[in-house]
XYZ file of C-alpha atoms in Angstrom:
471
model
C 60.721 129.752 38.579
C 60.068 126.180 37.520
C 59.171 123.460 40.076
C 62.616 121.843 39.930
C 64.390 125.097 40.777
C 61.859 125.801 43.530
C 62.557 122.402 45.144
C 66.333 122.969 44.950
C 65.914 126.387 46.522
C 63.767 124.918 49.326
C 66.412 122.259 50.101
C 69.193 124.830 50.050
C 67.344 127.183 52.429
C 66.461 124.283 54.726
C 70.068 123.084 54.800
C 71.357 126.580 55.498
C 68.755 127.093 58.232
C 69.725 123.839 59.948
C 73.435 124.693 59.699
C 72.812 128.224 60.965
C 70.676 126.999 63.841
C 73.324 124.471 64.836
C 76.065 127.093 64.707
C 74.050 129.591 66.777
C 73.203 127.037 69.467
C 76.714 125.566 69.452
C 78.324 128.979 69.834
C 75.974 130.245 72.527
C 75.713 127.036 74.510
C 78.068 125.828 77.201
C 78.791 122.620 75.324
C 77.804 120.415 72.400
C 78.303 116.709 71.821
C 77.252 114.367 68.977
C 77.061 110.555 69.235
C 76.492 107.812 66.652
C 73.912 105.012 66.669
C 76.031 103.175 69.313
C 76.121 106.247 71.561
C 79.863 106.701 70.935
C 81.078 110.295 70.695
C 81.867 111.443 67.131
C 82.230 115.164 67.871
C 82.516 117.410 70.929
C 83.410 121.064 71.264
C 86.398 122.149 73.301
C 84.439 123.944 76.041
C 82.493 120.796 76.846
C 85.615 118.651 76.801
C 87.369 120.890 79.328
C 84.320 120.857 81.602
C 84.685 117.082 81.934
C 88.422 117.171 82.588
C 89.753 116.449 79.088
C 92.743 118.271 77.638
C 91.112 118.386 74.205
C 87.923 117.285 72.493
C 89.936 114.797 70.427
C 90.357 112.604 73.544
C 86.569 112.005 73.599
C 86.204 110.787 70.004
C 85.210 107.118 69.794
C 84.467 106.753 73.512
C 81.063 105.814 74.924
C 79.247 108.972 75.954
C 78.814 107.791 79.587
C 82.589 107.354 79.987
C 83.047 111.063 79.352
C 79.715 112.445 80.598
C 78.675 110.144 83.496
C 75.063 111.389 83.660
C 74.486 111.448 79.896
C 71.131 110.225 78.552
C 72.093 110.367 74.867
C 72.072 106.579 74.662
C 68.387 106.638 75.711
C 67.627 109.209 73.006
C 69.298 106.997 70.373
C 67.432 103.946 71.636
C 63.965 105.517 71.835
C 64.230 108.135 69.091
C 62.499 110.607 71.420
C 64.047 113.990 72.294
C 64.615 115.223 75.850
C 64.053 118.917 75.372
C 64.882 120.293 78.833
C 66.649 118.472 81.626
C 69.050 119.091 84.494
C 72.469 117.442 84.202
C 75.023 117.290 87.000
C 78.655 118.026 86.128
C 81.873 118.202 88.189
C 81.265 121.958 88.386
C 77.713 123.290 88.354
C 74.493 121.711 87.067
C 73.522 122.458 83.485
C 70.238 122.812 81.631
C 70.573 120.497 78.622
C 68.634 119.571 75.480
C 69.024 116.208 73.681
C 67.754 115.522 70.132
C 67.809 112.402 67.927
C 69.491 112.552 64.462
C 67.667 110.829 61.583
C 68.870 109.847 58.114
C 66.931 110.560 54.915
C 64.881 107.390 55.475
C 63.881 108.482 58.984
C 66.053 105.990 60.886
C 67.862 107.172 64.030
C 71.609 107.297 63.349
C 72.724 109.213 66.412
C 71.920 112.055 68.802
C 73.105 115.547 69.627
C 73.212 117.189 73.025
C 73.410 120.896 73.859
C 74.316 122.263 77.286
C 72.182 125.378 77.099
C 72.847 127.290 80.291
C 75.728 127.389 82.735
C 74.955 127.801 86.469
C 71.339 128.406 85.483
C 72.132 132.117 85.032
C 69.902 132.576 82.028
C 66.988 130.836 83.729
C 67.479 132.648 87.003
C 64.326 134.831 86.877
C 62.122 131.914 85.861
C 63.696 129.540 88.373
C 63.475 132.126 91.123
C 59.778 132.548 90.474
C 59.305 128.772 90.246
C 61.176 128.140 93.505
C 59.204 130.911 95.195
C 55.948 129.293 94.087
C 57.208 125.896 95.268
C 58.119 127.320 98.681
C 54.737 129.016 98.978
C 52.959 125.798 98.010
C 55.016 123.747 100.475
C 54.351 126.310 103.192
C 50.609 126.234 102.486
C 50.536 122.440 102.501
C 52.513 122.359 105.740
C 50.194 124.925 107.267
C 47.105 122.968 106.279
C 48.578 119.745 107.657
C 49.391 121.533 110.892
C 45.840 122.913 111.072
C 44.106 119.580 110.602
C 42.288 118.201 113.640
C 43.618 115.180 115.520
C 40.477 114.276 117.451
C 36.922 113.210 116.700
C 33.979 112.272 118.897
C 35.329 108.741 119.383
C 38.222 110.270 121.358
C 35.801 111.693 123.950
C 35.689 108.519 126.015
C 32.709 107.802 128.233
C 29.325 106.122 128.430
C 27.994 107.849 131.528
C 24.827 109.877 131.123
C 26.830 113.101 131.542
C 29.288 112.126 128.790
C 26.570 110.973 126.412
C 24.701 114.253 126.850
C 27.848 116.255 126.068
C 28.500 114.264 122.896
C 24.853 114.542 121.844
C 24.885 118.341 122.120
C 28.297 118.595 120.461
C 27.211 116.450 117.501
C 24.113 118.587 117.010
C 26.195 121.766 117.098
C 28.504 120.418 114.369
C 25.836 120.780 111.688
C 25.183 124.435 112.552
C 27.369 127.465 111.915
C 26.502 129.338 115.112
C 29.117 130.035 117.804
C 29.659 127.295 120.394
C 30.674 128.031 123.988
C 32.387 125.162 125.841
C 32.258 125.612 129.613
C 34.156 123.490 132.092
C 37.157 123.113 134.323
C 40.662 122.850 132.936
C 41.600 119.400 131.692
C 38.083 118.229 130.872
C 38.675 117.935 127.118
C 37.234 121.181 125.737
C 39.731 121.490 122.883
C 39.196 117.836 122.005
C 35.479 118.541 121.672
C 36.176 121.685 119.619
C 38.257 119.664 117.163
C 35.591 116.964 117.027
C 32.888 119.551 116.258
C 35.030 121.023 113.472
C 35.800 117.576 112.061
C 32.100 116.712 111.858
C 31.105 120.070 110.378
C 30.845 121.184 106.727
C 34.057 123.178 107.371
C 36.124 120.052 108.097
C 38.157 120.399 104.869
C 39.350 123.858 105.966
C 41.755 124.848 108.726
C 41.171 124.493 112.474
C 43.078 127.325 114.166
C 43.518 127.614 117.911
C 44.480 130.691 119.926
C 44.862 130.802 123.710
C 44.031 134.225 125.099
C 45.828 133.465 128.368
C 49.074 132.305 126.752
C 49.839 135.395 124.615
C 50.930 138.775 126.051
C 48.166 141.353 125.855
C 50.313 143.686 123.730
C 50.702 141.009 121.045
C 47.271 139.441 121.199
C 45.580 141.867 118.803
C 48.291 141.370 116.155
C 48.117 137.613 116.645
C 44.380 137.709 116.209
C 43.920 140.205 113.352
C 47.358 140.170 111.703
C 49.464 143.209 110.798
C 49.894 145.457 107.786
C 53.424 145.830 106.309
C 55.545 147.917 108.693
C 52.634 148.452 111.084
C 55.044 149.078 113.965
C 58.741 148.961 114.732
C 60.027 145.453 114.206
C 56.976 144.354 112.216
C 57.397 142.182 109.154
C 57.871 144.313 106.020
C 55.524 141.976 104.149
C 52.865 142.068 106.826
C 51.680 139.064 108.788
C 48.464 137.085 108.532
C 46.486 136.786 111.740
C 44.670 133.761 113.055
C 41.386 135.043 111.578
C 42.873 135.101 108.089
C 44.525 131.691 108.500
C 41.215 130.201 109.673
C 39.273 131.688 106.743
C 36.567 129.229 105.711
C 37.323 127.018 108.713
C 37.023 127.147 112.494
C 38.691 129.495 114.984
C 38.966 128.039 118.489
C 39.282 130.708 121.190
C 40.607 128.955 124.287
C 40.361 130.670 127.676
C 38.300 133.465 126.188
C 37.546 134.744 129.671
C 41.114 136.095 129.765
C 40.685 138.142 126.573
C 41.275 141.893 127.204
C 38.191 144.107 127.037
C 39.363 146.199 124.018
C 39.880 143.022 122.003
C 36.472 141.718 123.106
C 34.760 144.646 121.390
C 36.679 143.958 118.157
C 35.775 140.265 118.312
C 32.137 141.263 118.727
C 32.379 143.213 115.476
C 33.808 140.160 113.728
C 30.869 138.091 114.954
C 28.264 140.678 114.017
C 29.645 142.342 110.870
C 31.855 139.486 109.557
C 34.724 141.907 108.914
C 37.907 143.215 110.553
C 40.986 145.378 109.935
C 44.578 144.146 110.389
C 46.685 146.170 112.828
C 48.043 149.274 111.107
C 45.809 148.906 108.056
C 42.772 150.716 106.716
C 41.792 147.731 104.581
C 38.639 145.929 105.690
C 38.842 142.166 105.273
C 35.842 139.865 105.143
C 35.693 137.085 107.710
C 34.191 133.652 107.161
C 35.026 131.609 110.251
C 33.067 129.517 112.701
C 33.845 130.523 116.290
C 34.158 127.935 119.053
C 35.086 129.459 122.401
C 36.047 127.766 125.639
C 36.670 128.900 129.178
C 37.079 127.557 132.685
C 35.952 130.919 134.062
C 32.476 131.772 135.311
C 31.651 134.344 132.630
C 28.466 135.568 134.296
C 30.477 136.399 137.430
C 33.128 138.059 135.226
C 30.390 140.215 133.660
C 29.303 141.383 137.109
C 32.919 142.265 137.921
C 33.157 144.257 134.680
C 35.828 141.928 133.256
C 33.783 140.524 130.384
C 31.374 142.180 127.976
C 27.792 141.052 128.386
C 27.007 141.592 124.676
C 29.909 139.356 123.639
C 28.830 136.702 126.128
C 25.307 136.619 124.701
C 26.715 136.461 121.164
C 28.963 133.518 122.051
C 26.488 131.717 124.270
C 24.275 130.562 121.380
C 25.109 126.860 121.761
C 26.543 126.384 125.267
C 27.922 122.968 126.222
C 28.808 122.283 129.838
C 31.677 119.797 129.938
C 31.458 117.972 133.284
C 34.488 117.487 135.527
C 35.820 113.952 135.914
C 34.464 113.634 139.468
C 30.942 113.924 137.992
C 31.528 111.110 135.496
C 33.463 108.580 137.572
C 31.662 105.736 135.784
C 33.878 106.547 132.791
C 37.123 105.913 134.708
C 37.659 102.272 133.579
C 37.217 103.124 129.896
C 39.264 106.322 130.197
C 42.089 104.532 132.008
C 42.209 101.765 129.418
C 42.258 104.286 126.560
C 45.039 106.325 128.195
C 47.223 103.263 128.851
C 46.692 102.196 125.247
C 47.651 105.675 124.011
C 50.808 105.450 126.128
C 51.521 102.080 124.478
C 51.734 100.555 127.914
C 51.184 96.881 128.707
C 50.042 97.718 132.252
C 46.583 96.954 133.613
C 44.714 98.150 136.695
C 43.501 95.679 139.288
C 40.107 96.062 140.973
C 41.480 97.895 144.025
C 43.353 100.365 141.808
C 40.152 101.198 139.917
C 38.291 101.640 143.212
C 40.934 104.090 144.403
C 40.728 106.071 141.159
C 37.004 106.466 141.828
C 37.662 107.886 145.312
C 39.886 110.754 144.134
C 38.243 114.084 143.187
C 40.569 114.706 140.221
C 40.930 118.501 140.434
C 43.044 118.339 137.247
C 40.447 116.139 135.540
C 41.468 113.932 132.579
C 44.810 115.703 132.204
C 45.627 114.767 135.797
C 44.413 111.186 135.260
C 46.744 110.796 132.294
C 49.633 112.198 134.306
C 48.983 109.793 137.204
C 48.661 106.729 134.974
C 51.800 107.604 133.024
C 53.779 108.111 136.244
C 52.411 104.899 137.737
C 53.324 102.862 134.654
C 56.855 104.293 134.622
C 57.487 103.606 138.329
C 55.913 100.147 138.605
C 57.936 96.975 137.999
C 54.762 94.888 137.658
C 52.362 94.983 134.732
C 49.369 94.769 137.117
C 49.000 98.146 138.802
C 47.706 98.150 142.386
C 45.997 100.711 144.614
C 49.353 101.304 146.341
C 50.952 102.161 143.006
C 48.158 104.617 142.204
C 48.217 106.290 145.639
C 51.993 106.800 145.394
C 51.600 108.437 141.976
C 48.663 110.706 142.893
C 50.576 112.568 145.576
C 47.992 114.754 147.348
C 44.862 112.641 147.563
C 41.596 114.616 147.419
C 38.645 112.435 148.418
C 35.376 112.791 146.546
C 32.585 114.376 148.587
C 29.437 112.578 147.573
C 26.260 114.505 148.347
C 23.384 112.281 149.358
C 20.541 112.311 146.867
C 17.330 113.639 148.519
C 15.516 110.573 147.209
C 17.957 108.376 149.090
C 17.427 110.044 152.457
C 14.975 108.141 154.670
C 11.790 109.984 155.545
C 10.456 110.071 159.136
C 8.664 106.826 160.124
C 9.266 105.396 156.605
C 9.622 101.624 156.401
C 12.303 99.884 154.334
C 9.703 98.734 151.816
C 8.342 102.257 151.394
C 11.843 103.759 150.993
C 12.743 101.087 148.418
C 9.580 101.765 146.410
C 10.239 105.525 146.476
C 13.805 105.030 145.275
C 12.715 102.620 142.521
C 10.060 105.048 141.351
C 12.542 107.939 141.169
C 15.136 105.818 139.334
C 12.672 104.516 136.744
C 11.049 107.915 136.150
C 14.459 109.603 135.762
C 15.698 106.948 133.330
C 12.499 107.107 131.286
C 12.833 110.883 131.072
C 16.449 110.579 129.885
C 15.324 108.066 127.249
C 12.466 110.213 126.024
C 9.823 107.807 127.423
C 11.164 104.820 125.435
C 10.592 101.818 127.680
C 12.809 99.446 125.693
C 15.760 101.848 125.859
C 15.171 102.539 129.555
C 15.023 98.810 130.318
C 18.319 98.260 128.536
C 19.971 101.095 130.455
C 18.648 99.762 133.787
C 19.728 96.215 132.962
C 16.171 94.897 133.132
C 14.021 92.922 130.743
C 11.255 94.881 129.073
C 8.483 92.819 130.714
C 10.151 93.198 134.125
C 10.256 96.984 133.753
C 6.584 97.054 132.666
C 5.631 95.069 135.791
C 7.536 97.442 138.069
C 5.935 100.459 136.368
C 2.477 99.043 136.941
C 3.280 98.181 140.579
C 4.639 101.666 141.232
C 1.869 103.486 139.350
C 4.157 104.908 136.650
C 2.357 105.775 133.435
C 3.988 104.553 130.176
C 3.867 108.036 128.680
C 6.630 109.015 131.033
């Protein structure tokens, strides 16, 4: 075969292939439309015409494509010369999957465009779309779960500059860098969960989930499933797909066990295994899952007394009590009341302020509900008061049952027999300076600043009282 015949044969095959391809797509598609360089329709098949409410395809000839197909993008294809291979197009009936291609002349110039409606009602793409939508739902669920498991609080939210508050924050910050269990001890309402979130947020696990579970808030029969998760069909009414437990959700992050003193004894032994062996089995499963979580536990219960009563396992207590942090009640950090009150009123977006008498009264109440009770009282006071300046009367009305603080007299403040005023004052000054120096690690400058004294003044008092600088 000579070159000329070969070229003719190539062109003939190419032309036949193009015509065959067009016919196959046109016949199998839900609609076909062709437009010229001005995006006016020059051809349309009958199926497509009926879909857009025309009696025949002839009614569409010569009309702008958008006047027949409102959502058409064929004009954009003609203008840019770029195809739109797969797109969703709305129609008066169901959405269609469409393909739009430019048409070129022999010189390569765009002279029009052709559009194919490939699939009707997405039937042909159903398996792919179903899988895609399933993946999208799973991704959205995971993102939502992670957002829900992010911490809201950091150490700045633990308000207070008293020595008790500063010591709590110091220990909590140090525990953040470790991976050992933390045990938060303190009365209800003292801010234990806030501290747990702050520890997680400052730890290397901060980018993972923070998951909280309250042992006292979940029925004992459901607590094990909530904690470890369930295998598919583990019991009557269980999810056929199984259910992830809090341990699995917290994988790589932090699991906060609130009110752990109320955890049933059988579950305590299983938690001990998680802490020691780093593994667990979902309810109804023989599969052993690996656990990588940091445990922070909290309780308002006296665990040592619970151990003596046989209500808490001693081995679990010792495993949890690696980094204990005693969170003081509000009555032991009354110096923090002004800052706490201001922060709470700001959080409530209130314009109210407390006068001096109101602050004094706050400092006389024992706050059995701690910071949670303080927030409740301030919110109630702000809602009931017509004045922006809150008084002691407003506070007393909002507190309800007033519990006065019982202040134990410091032994160093009690007068000794036949002790003069000067001697008692010197003894008190010595105790105060020695205590402050000890809290500041012997740093005189820091102790002077805390006592509100100049450095030279503190040195003079130390010399007069016989206090060595090494203290």
